[in-house]
mmCIF file of C-alpha atoms in Angstrom:
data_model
loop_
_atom_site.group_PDB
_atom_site.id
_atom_site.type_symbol
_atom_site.label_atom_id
_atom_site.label_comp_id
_atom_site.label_asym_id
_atom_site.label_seq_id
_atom_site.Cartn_x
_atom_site.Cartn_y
_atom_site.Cartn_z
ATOM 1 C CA UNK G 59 170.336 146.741 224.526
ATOM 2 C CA UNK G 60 170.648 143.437 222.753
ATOM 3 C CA UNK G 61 169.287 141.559 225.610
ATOM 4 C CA UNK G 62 166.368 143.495 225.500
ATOM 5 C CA UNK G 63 165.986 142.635 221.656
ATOM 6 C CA UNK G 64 166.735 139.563 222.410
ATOM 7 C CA UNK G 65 164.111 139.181 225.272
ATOM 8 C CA UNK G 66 161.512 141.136 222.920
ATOM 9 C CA UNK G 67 161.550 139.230 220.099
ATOM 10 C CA UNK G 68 161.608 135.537 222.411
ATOM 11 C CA UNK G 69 158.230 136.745 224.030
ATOM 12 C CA UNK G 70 156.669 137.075 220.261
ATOM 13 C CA UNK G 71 158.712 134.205 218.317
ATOM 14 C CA UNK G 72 155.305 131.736 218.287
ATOM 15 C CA UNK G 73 153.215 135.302 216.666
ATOM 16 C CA UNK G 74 156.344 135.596 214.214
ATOM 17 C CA UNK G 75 156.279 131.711 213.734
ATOM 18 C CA UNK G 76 152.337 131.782 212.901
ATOM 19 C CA UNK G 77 152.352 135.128 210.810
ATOM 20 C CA UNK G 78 155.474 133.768 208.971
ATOM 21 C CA UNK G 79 153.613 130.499 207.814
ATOM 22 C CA UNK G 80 150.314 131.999 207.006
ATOM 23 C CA UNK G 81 152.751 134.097 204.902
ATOM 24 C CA UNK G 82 154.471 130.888 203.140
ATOM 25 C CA UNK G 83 150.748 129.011 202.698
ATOM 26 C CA UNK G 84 149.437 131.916 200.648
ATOM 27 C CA UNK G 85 152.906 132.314 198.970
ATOM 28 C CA UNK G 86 152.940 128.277 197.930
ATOM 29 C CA UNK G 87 149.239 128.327 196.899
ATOM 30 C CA UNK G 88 149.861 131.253 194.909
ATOM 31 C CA UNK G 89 153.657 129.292 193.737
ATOM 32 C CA UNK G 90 151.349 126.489 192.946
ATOM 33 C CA UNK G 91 148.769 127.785 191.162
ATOM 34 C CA UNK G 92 151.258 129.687 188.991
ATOM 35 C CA UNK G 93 153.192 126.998 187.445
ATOM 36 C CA UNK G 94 149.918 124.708 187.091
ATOM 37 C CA UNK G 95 148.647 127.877 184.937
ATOM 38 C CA UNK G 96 152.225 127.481 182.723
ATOM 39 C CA UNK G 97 152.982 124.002 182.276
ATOM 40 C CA UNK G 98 150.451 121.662 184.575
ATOM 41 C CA UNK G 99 146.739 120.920 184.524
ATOM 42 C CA UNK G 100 145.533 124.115 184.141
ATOM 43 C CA UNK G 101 147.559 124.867 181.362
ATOM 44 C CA UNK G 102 146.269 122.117 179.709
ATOM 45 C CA UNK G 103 142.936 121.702 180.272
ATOM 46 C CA UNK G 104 141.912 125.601 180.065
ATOM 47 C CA UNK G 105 142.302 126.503 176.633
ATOM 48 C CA UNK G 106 141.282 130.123 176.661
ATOM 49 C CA UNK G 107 144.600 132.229 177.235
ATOM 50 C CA UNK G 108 142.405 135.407 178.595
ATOM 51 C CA UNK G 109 141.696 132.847 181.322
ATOM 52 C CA UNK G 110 145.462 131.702 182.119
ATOM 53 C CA UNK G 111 146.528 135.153 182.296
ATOM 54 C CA UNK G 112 143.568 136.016 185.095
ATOM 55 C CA UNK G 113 144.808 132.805 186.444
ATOM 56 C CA UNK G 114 148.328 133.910 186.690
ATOM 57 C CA UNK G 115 147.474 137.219 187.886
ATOM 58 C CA UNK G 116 145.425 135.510 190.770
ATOM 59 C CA UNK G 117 149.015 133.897 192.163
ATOM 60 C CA UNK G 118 150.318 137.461 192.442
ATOM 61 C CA UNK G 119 147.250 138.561 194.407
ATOM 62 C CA UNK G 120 148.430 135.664 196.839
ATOM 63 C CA UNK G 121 151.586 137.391 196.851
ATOM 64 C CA UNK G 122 150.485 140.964 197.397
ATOM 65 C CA UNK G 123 148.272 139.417 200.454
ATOM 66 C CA UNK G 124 151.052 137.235 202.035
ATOM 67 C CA UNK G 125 153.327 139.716 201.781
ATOM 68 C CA UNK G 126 150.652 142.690 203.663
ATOM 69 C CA UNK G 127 150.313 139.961 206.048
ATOM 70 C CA UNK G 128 153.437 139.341 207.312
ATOM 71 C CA UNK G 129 153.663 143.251 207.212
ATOM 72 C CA UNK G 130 150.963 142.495 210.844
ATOM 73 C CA UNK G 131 154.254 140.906 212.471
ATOM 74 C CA UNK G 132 154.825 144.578 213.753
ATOM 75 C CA UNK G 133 151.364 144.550 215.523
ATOM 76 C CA UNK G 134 152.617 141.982 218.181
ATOM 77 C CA UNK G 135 155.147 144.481 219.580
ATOM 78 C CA UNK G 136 152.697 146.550 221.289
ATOM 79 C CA UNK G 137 150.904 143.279 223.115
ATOM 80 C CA UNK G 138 154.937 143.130 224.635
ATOM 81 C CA UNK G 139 154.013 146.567 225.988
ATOM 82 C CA UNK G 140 150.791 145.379 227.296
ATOM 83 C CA UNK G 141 152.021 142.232 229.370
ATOM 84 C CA UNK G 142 155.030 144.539 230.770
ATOM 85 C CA UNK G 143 152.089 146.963 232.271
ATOM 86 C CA UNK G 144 150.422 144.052 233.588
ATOM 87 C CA UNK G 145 153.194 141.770 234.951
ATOM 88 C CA UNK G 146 154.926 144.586 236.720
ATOM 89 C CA UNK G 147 158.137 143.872 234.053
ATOM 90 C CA UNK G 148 157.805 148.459 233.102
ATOM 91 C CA UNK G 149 157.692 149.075 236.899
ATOM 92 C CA UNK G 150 160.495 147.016 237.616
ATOM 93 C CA UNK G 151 162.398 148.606 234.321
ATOM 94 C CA UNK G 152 161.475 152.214 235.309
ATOM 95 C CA UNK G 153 163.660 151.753 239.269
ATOM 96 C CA UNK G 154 166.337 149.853 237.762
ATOM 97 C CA UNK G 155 167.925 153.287 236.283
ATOM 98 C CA UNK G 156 167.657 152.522 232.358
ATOM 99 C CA UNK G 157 166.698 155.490 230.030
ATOM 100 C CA UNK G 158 163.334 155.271 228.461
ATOM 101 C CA UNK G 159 165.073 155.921 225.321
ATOM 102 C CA UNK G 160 166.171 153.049 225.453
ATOM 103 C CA UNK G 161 164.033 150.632 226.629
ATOM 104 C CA UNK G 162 161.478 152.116 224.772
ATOM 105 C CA UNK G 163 163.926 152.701 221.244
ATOM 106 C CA UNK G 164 164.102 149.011 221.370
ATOM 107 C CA UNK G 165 160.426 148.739 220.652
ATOM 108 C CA UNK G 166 160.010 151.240 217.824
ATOM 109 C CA UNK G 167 163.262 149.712 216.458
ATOM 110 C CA UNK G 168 162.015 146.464 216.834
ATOM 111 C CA UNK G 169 158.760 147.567 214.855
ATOM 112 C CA UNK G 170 160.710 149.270 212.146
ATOM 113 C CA UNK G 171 163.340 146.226 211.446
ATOM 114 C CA UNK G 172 160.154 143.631 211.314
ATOM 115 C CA UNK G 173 159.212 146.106 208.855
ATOM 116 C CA UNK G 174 161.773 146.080 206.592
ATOM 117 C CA UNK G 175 162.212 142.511 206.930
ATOM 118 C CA UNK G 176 159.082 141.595 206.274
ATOM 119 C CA UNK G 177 158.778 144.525 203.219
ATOM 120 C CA UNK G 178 162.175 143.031 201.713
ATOM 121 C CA UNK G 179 160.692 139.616 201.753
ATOM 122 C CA UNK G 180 157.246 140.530 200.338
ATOM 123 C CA UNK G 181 159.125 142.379 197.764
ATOM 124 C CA UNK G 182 161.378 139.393 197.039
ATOM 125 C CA UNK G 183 158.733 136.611 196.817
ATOM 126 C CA UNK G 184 156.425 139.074 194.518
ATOM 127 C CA UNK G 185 159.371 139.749 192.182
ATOM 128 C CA UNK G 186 159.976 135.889 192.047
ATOM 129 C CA UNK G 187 156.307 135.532 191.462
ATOM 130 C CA UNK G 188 156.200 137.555 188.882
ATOM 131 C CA UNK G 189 159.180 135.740 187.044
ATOM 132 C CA UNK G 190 157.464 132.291 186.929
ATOM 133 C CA UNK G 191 154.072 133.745 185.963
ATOM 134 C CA UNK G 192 155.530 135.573 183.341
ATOM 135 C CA UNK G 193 152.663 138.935 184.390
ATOM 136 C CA UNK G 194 152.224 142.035 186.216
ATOM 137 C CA UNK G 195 149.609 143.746 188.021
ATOM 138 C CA UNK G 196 149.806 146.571 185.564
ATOM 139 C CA UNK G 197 146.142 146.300 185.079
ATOM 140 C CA UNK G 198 145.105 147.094 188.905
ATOM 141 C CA UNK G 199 145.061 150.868 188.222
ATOM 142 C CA UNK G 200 146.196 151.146 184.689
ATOM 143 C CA UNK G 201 149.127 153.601 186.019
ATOM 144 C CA UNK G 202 151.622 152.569 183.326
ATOM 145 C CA UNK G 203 153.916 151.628 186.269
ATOM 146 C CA UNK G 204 154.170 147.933 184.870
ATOM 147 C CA UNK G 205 155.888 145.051 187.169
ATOM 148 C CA UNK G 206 156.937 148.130 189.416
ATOM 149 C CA UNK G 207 152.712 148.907 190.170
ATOM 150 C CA UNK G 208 152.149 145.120 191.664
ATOM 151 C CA UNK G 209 155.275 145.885 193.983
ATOM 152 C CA UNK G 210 154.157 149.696 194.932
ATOM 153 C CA UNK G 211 151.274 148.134 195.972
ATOM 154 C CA UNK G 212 152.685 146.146 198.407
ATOM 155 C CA UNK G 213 155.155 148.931 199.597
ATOM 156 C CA UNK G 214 152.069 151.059 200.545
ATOM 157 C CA UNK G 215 149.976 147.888 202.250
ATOM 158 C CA UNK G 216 153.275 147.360 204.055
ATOM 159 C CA UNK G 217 153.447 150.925 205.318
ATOM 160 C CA UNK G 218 150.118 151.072 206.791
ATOM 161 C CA UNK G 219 151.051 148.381 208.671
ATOM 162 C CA UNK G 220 153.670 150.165 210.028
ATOM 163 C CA UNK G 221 151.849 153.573 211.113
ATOM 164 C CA UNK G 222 149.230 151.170 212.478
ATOM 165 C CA UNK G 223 152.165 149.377 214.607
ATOM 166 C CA UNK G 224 153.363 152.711 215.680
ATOM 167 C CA UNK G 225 150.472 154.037 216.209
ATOM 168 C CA UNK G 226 149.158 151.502 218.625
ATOM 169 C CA UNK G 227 152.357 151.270 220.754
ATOM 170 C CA UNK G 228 151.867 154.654 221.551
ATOM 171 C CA UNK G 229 148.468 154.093 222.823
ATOM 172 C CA UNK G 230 149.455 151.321 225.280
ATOM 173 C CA UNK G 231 152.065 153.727 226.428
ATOM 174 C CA UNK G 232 149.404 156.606 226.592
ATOM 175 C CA UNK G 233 146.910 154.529 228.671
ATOM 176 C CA UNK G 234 149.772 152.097 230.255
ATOM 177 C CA UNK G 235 148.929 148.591 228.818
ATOM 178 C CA UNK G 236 145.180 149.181 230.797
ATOM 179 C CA UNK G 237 142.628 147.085 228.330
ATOM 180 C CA UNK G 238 139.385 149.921 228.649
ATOM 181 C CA UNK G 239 137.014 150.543 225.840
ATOM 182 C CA UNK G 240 138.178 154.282 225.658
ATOM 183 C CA UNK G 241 141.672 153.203 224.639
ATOM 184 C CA UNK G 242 140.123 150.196 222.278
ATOM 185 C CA UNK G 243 137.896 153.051 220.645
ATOM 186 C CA UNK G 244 140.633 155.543 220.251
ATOM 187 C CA UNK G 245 142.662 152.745 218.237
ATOM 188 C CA UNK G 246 139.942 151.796 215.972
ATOM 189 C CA UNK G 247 138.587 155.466 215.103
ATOM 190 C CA UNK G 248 141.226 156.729 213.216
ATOM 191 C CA UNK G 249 141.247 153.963 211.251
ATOM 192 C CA UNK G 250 137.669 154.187 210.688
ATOM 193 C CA UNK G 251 137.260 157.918 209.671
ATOM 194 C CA UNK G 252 140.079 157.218 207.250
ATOM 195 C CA UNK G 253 137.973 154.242 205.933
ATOM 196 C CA UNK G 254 134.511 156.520 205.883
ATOM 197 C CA UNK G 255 136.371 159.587 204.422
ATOM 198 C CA UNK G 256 138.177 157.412 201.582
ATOM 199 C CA UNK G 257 134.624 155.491 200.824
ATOM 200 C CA UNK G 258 132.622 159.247 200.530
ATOM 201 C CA UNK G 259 135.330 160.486 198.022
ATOM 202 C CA UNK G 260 135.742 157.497 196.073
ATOM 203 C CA UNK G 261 131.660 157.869 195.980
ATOM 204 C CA UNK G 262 131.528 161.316 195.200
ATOM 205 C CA UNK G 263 134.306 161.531 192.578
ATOM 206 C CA UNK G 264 132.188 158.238 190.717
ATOM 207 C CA UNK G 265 128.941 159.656 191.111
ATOM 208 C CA UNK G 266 130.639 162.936 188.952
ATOM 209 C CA UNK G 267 132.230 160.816 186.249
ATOM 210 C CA UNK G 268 136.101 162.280 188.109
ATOM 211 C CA UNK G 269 137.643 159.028 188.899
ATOM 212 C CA UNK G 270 138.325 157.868 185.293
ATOM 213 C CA UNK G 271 139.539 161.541 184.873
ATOM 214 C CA UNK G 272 142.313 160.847 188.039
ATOM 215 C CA UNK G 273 143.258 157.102 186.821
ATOM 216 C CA UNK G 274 144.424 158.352 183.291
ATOM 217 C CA UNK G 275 146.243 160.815 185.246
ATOM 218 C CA UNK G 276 148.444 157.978 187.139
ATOM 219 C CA UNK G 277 149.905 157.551 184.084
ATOM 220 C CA UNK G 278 151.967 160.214 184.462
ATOM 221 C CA UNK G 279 153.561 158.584 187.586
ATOM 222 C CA UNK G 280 156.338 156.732 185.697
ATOM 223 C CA UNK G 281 157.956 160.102 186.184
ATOM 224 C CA UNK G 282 158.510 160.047 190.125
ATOM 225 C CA UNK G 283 159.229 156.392 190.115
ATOM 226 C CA UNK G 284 162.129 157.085 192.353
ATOM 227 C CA UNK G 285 160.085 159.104 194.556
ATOM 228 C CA UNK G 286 157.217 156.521 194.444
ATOM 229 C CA UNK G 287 159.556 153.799 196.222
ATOM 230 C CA UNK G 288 161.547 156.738 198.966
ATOM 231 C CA UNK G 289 158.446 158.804 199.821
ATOM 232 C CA UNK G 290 156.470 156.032 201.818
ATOM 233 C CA UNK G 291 159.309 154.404 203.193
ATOM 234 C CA UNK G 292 160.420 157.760 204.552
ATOM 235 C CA UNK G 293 157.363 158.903 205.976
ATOM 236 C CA UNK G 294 156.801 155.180 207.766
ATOM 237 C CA UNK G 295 160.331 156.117 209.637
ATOM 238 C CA UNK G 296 159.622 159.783 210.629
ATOM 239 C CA UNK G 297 156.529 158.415 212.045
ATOM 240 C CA UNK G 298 158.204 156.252 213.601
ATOM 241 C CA UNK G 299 160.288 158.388 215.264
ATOM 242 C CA UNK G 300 157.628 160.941 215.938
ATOM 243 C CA UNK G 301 155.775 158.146 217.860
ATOM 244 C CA UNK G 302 158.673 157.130 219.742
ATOM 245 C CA UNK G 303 159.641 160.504 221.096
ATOM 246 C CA UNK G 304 156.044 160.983 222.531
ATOM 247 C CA UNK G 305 156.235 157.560 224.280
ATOM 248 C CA UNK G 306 159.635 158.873 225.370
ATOM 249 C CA UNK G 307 157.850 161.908 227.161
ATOM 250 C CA UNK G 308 155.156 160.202 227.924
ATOM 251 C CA UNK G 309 157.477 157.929 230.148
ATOM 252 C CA UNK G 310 159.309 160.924 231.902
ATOM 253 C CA UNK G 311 156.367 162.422 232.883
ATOM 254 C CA UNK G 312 155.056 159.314 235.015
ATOM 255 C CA UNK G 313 157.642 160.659 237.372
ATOM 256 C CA UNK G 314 160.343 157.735 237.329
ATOM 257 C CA UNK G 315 163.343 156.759 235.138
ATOM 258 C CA UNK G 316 163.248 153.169 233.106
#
C-alpha cells in the first residue's frame, strides 16, 4: 500500500509543487501587506485608522483564499485516475490480483490526508495572520463568532473542496477515465444547480427584507461552536467514504479483480 502512495503522490508532486506556491504568494502578499499596515509605509502614510483596519482585514482575505486554494490539491487525484484508464496502468492493476479496496482506498485516502493537510495549514497561516494584524473577520457575517468566524470560513471553503474531490473521482471511475461531454456535464451540473438554487434564495429572501432577519440570527451560533468545527469535518469524511464504497462496486462489477 505505501508504494502505491508513494507512486500516487510522485505522479502529482509538480500540481502539489504549483498549488503549494500559489498558496505561499498569496500568503506573503497578504504577510506583507499586514505588517506594512502596522509599522511600514502604510502605516505611516495613511492616517485614517478606519482605513488600516480594512487594510489589515484585506491580508486575511489573502489568507482565507490561499488557504481554499491549496484546499484544490485534492482535485489532482482524480486526473491519476484518468491517466491509469488511459495508459492501461487500471487494466494492468485489475489482473495482477489486488483488491479494489485497496487500490482504490489509496485514492480516497490520499484525497482526505491532502485535505487535512492542507486544512491544518490554512488554519495555521490564518491564525498567524491574524496575530500580526492584530483583526478578525468578525465583520463578514456579523455572527458574533469573532477570530473563530474568519477560520470557519475557511473550514467550510476547505470542505467543498473536498466533496468536489470526491465527487469527481467517482465520476472517472463511473465513466472509466473516458474524457466525453456527458461525463464533463455531469461534473459541472451539480455544482451549478447548487450555485442557481443558492443565488434564487439569497434573491428571494432580499427581495422580502428575510436576510437581515437570518444574519442577526447567526448570532446565536457561539452556542454550537464545538459543533461548528466537528459537523463539516465529519460530513467531508462520510462522504468520503460513501464515494469510495461506490467506486469500490463500481470496480467489481466490471467483472475483474484490481
Amino acid at each position: 500500500m505505501k508504494q502505491l502512495i508513494y507512486r500516487d503522490i510522485y505522479l502529482i508532486r509538480k500540481n502539489l509543487l504549483i498549488t503549494f506556491g500559489i498558496f505561499a504568494g498569496l500568503f506573503l502578499m497578504g504577510f506583507i501587506i499586514a505588517l506594512s499596515a502596522r509599522y511600514g509605509n502604510i502605516a505611516r502614510y495613511v492616517t485614517d485608522k478606519d482605513s488600516i483596519s480594512d487594510i489589515l482585514q484585506v491580508s486575511l482575505y489573502f489568507s482565507i483564499i490561499a488557504g481554499i486554494i491549496l484546499a484544490t490539491c485534492e482535485e489532482h487525484i482524480m486526473g491519476i485516475i484518468n491517466k491509469d484508464y488511459i495508459t492501461g496502468w487500471h487494466q494492468y492493476m485489475m489482473s495482477s490480483g489486488m483488491k479494489p479496496e485497496r487500490v482504490i482506498g489509496v485514492r480516497f485516502l490520499l484525497t482526505f490526508g491532502i485535505f487535512l493537510i492542507s486544512l491544518l495549514c490554512g488554519v495555521g497561516e490564518l491564525i498567524l495572520m491574524q496575530s500580526v494584524s492584530g483583526v478578525t473577520l468578525e465583520g463578514i457575517f456579523h455572527s458574533g463568532l469573532g477570530a473563530h468566524e474568519g477560520i470557519l470560513l475557511l473550514i467550510y471553503g476547505s470542505i467543498v473542496c473536498l466533496v468536489m474531490g470526491d465527487y469527481f473521482t467517482l465520476i472517472e471511475y463511473v465513466y472509466k477515465g473516458q474524457n466525453s461531454k456527458k461525463a464533463d456535464i455531469i461534473k459541472v451540473l451539480p455544482i451549478m444547480i447548487i450555485m442557481v438554487i443558492g443565488f434564487i434564495i439569497d434573491g428571494i429572501l432580499s427581495a422580502n427584507g428575510k436576510l437581515e432577519m437570518i444574519l442577526e440570527k447567526l448570532q446565536e451560533l457561539t452556542r454550537y461552536l464545538k459543533g461548528l468545527y466537528i459537523v463539516p469535518i465529519l460530513t467531508g469524511f462520510i462522504f468520503t467514504l460513501i464515494c469510495f464504497f461506490i467506486s469500490v462496486r463500481l470496480v467489481k462489477n466490471e467483472g475483474r479483480h484490481v
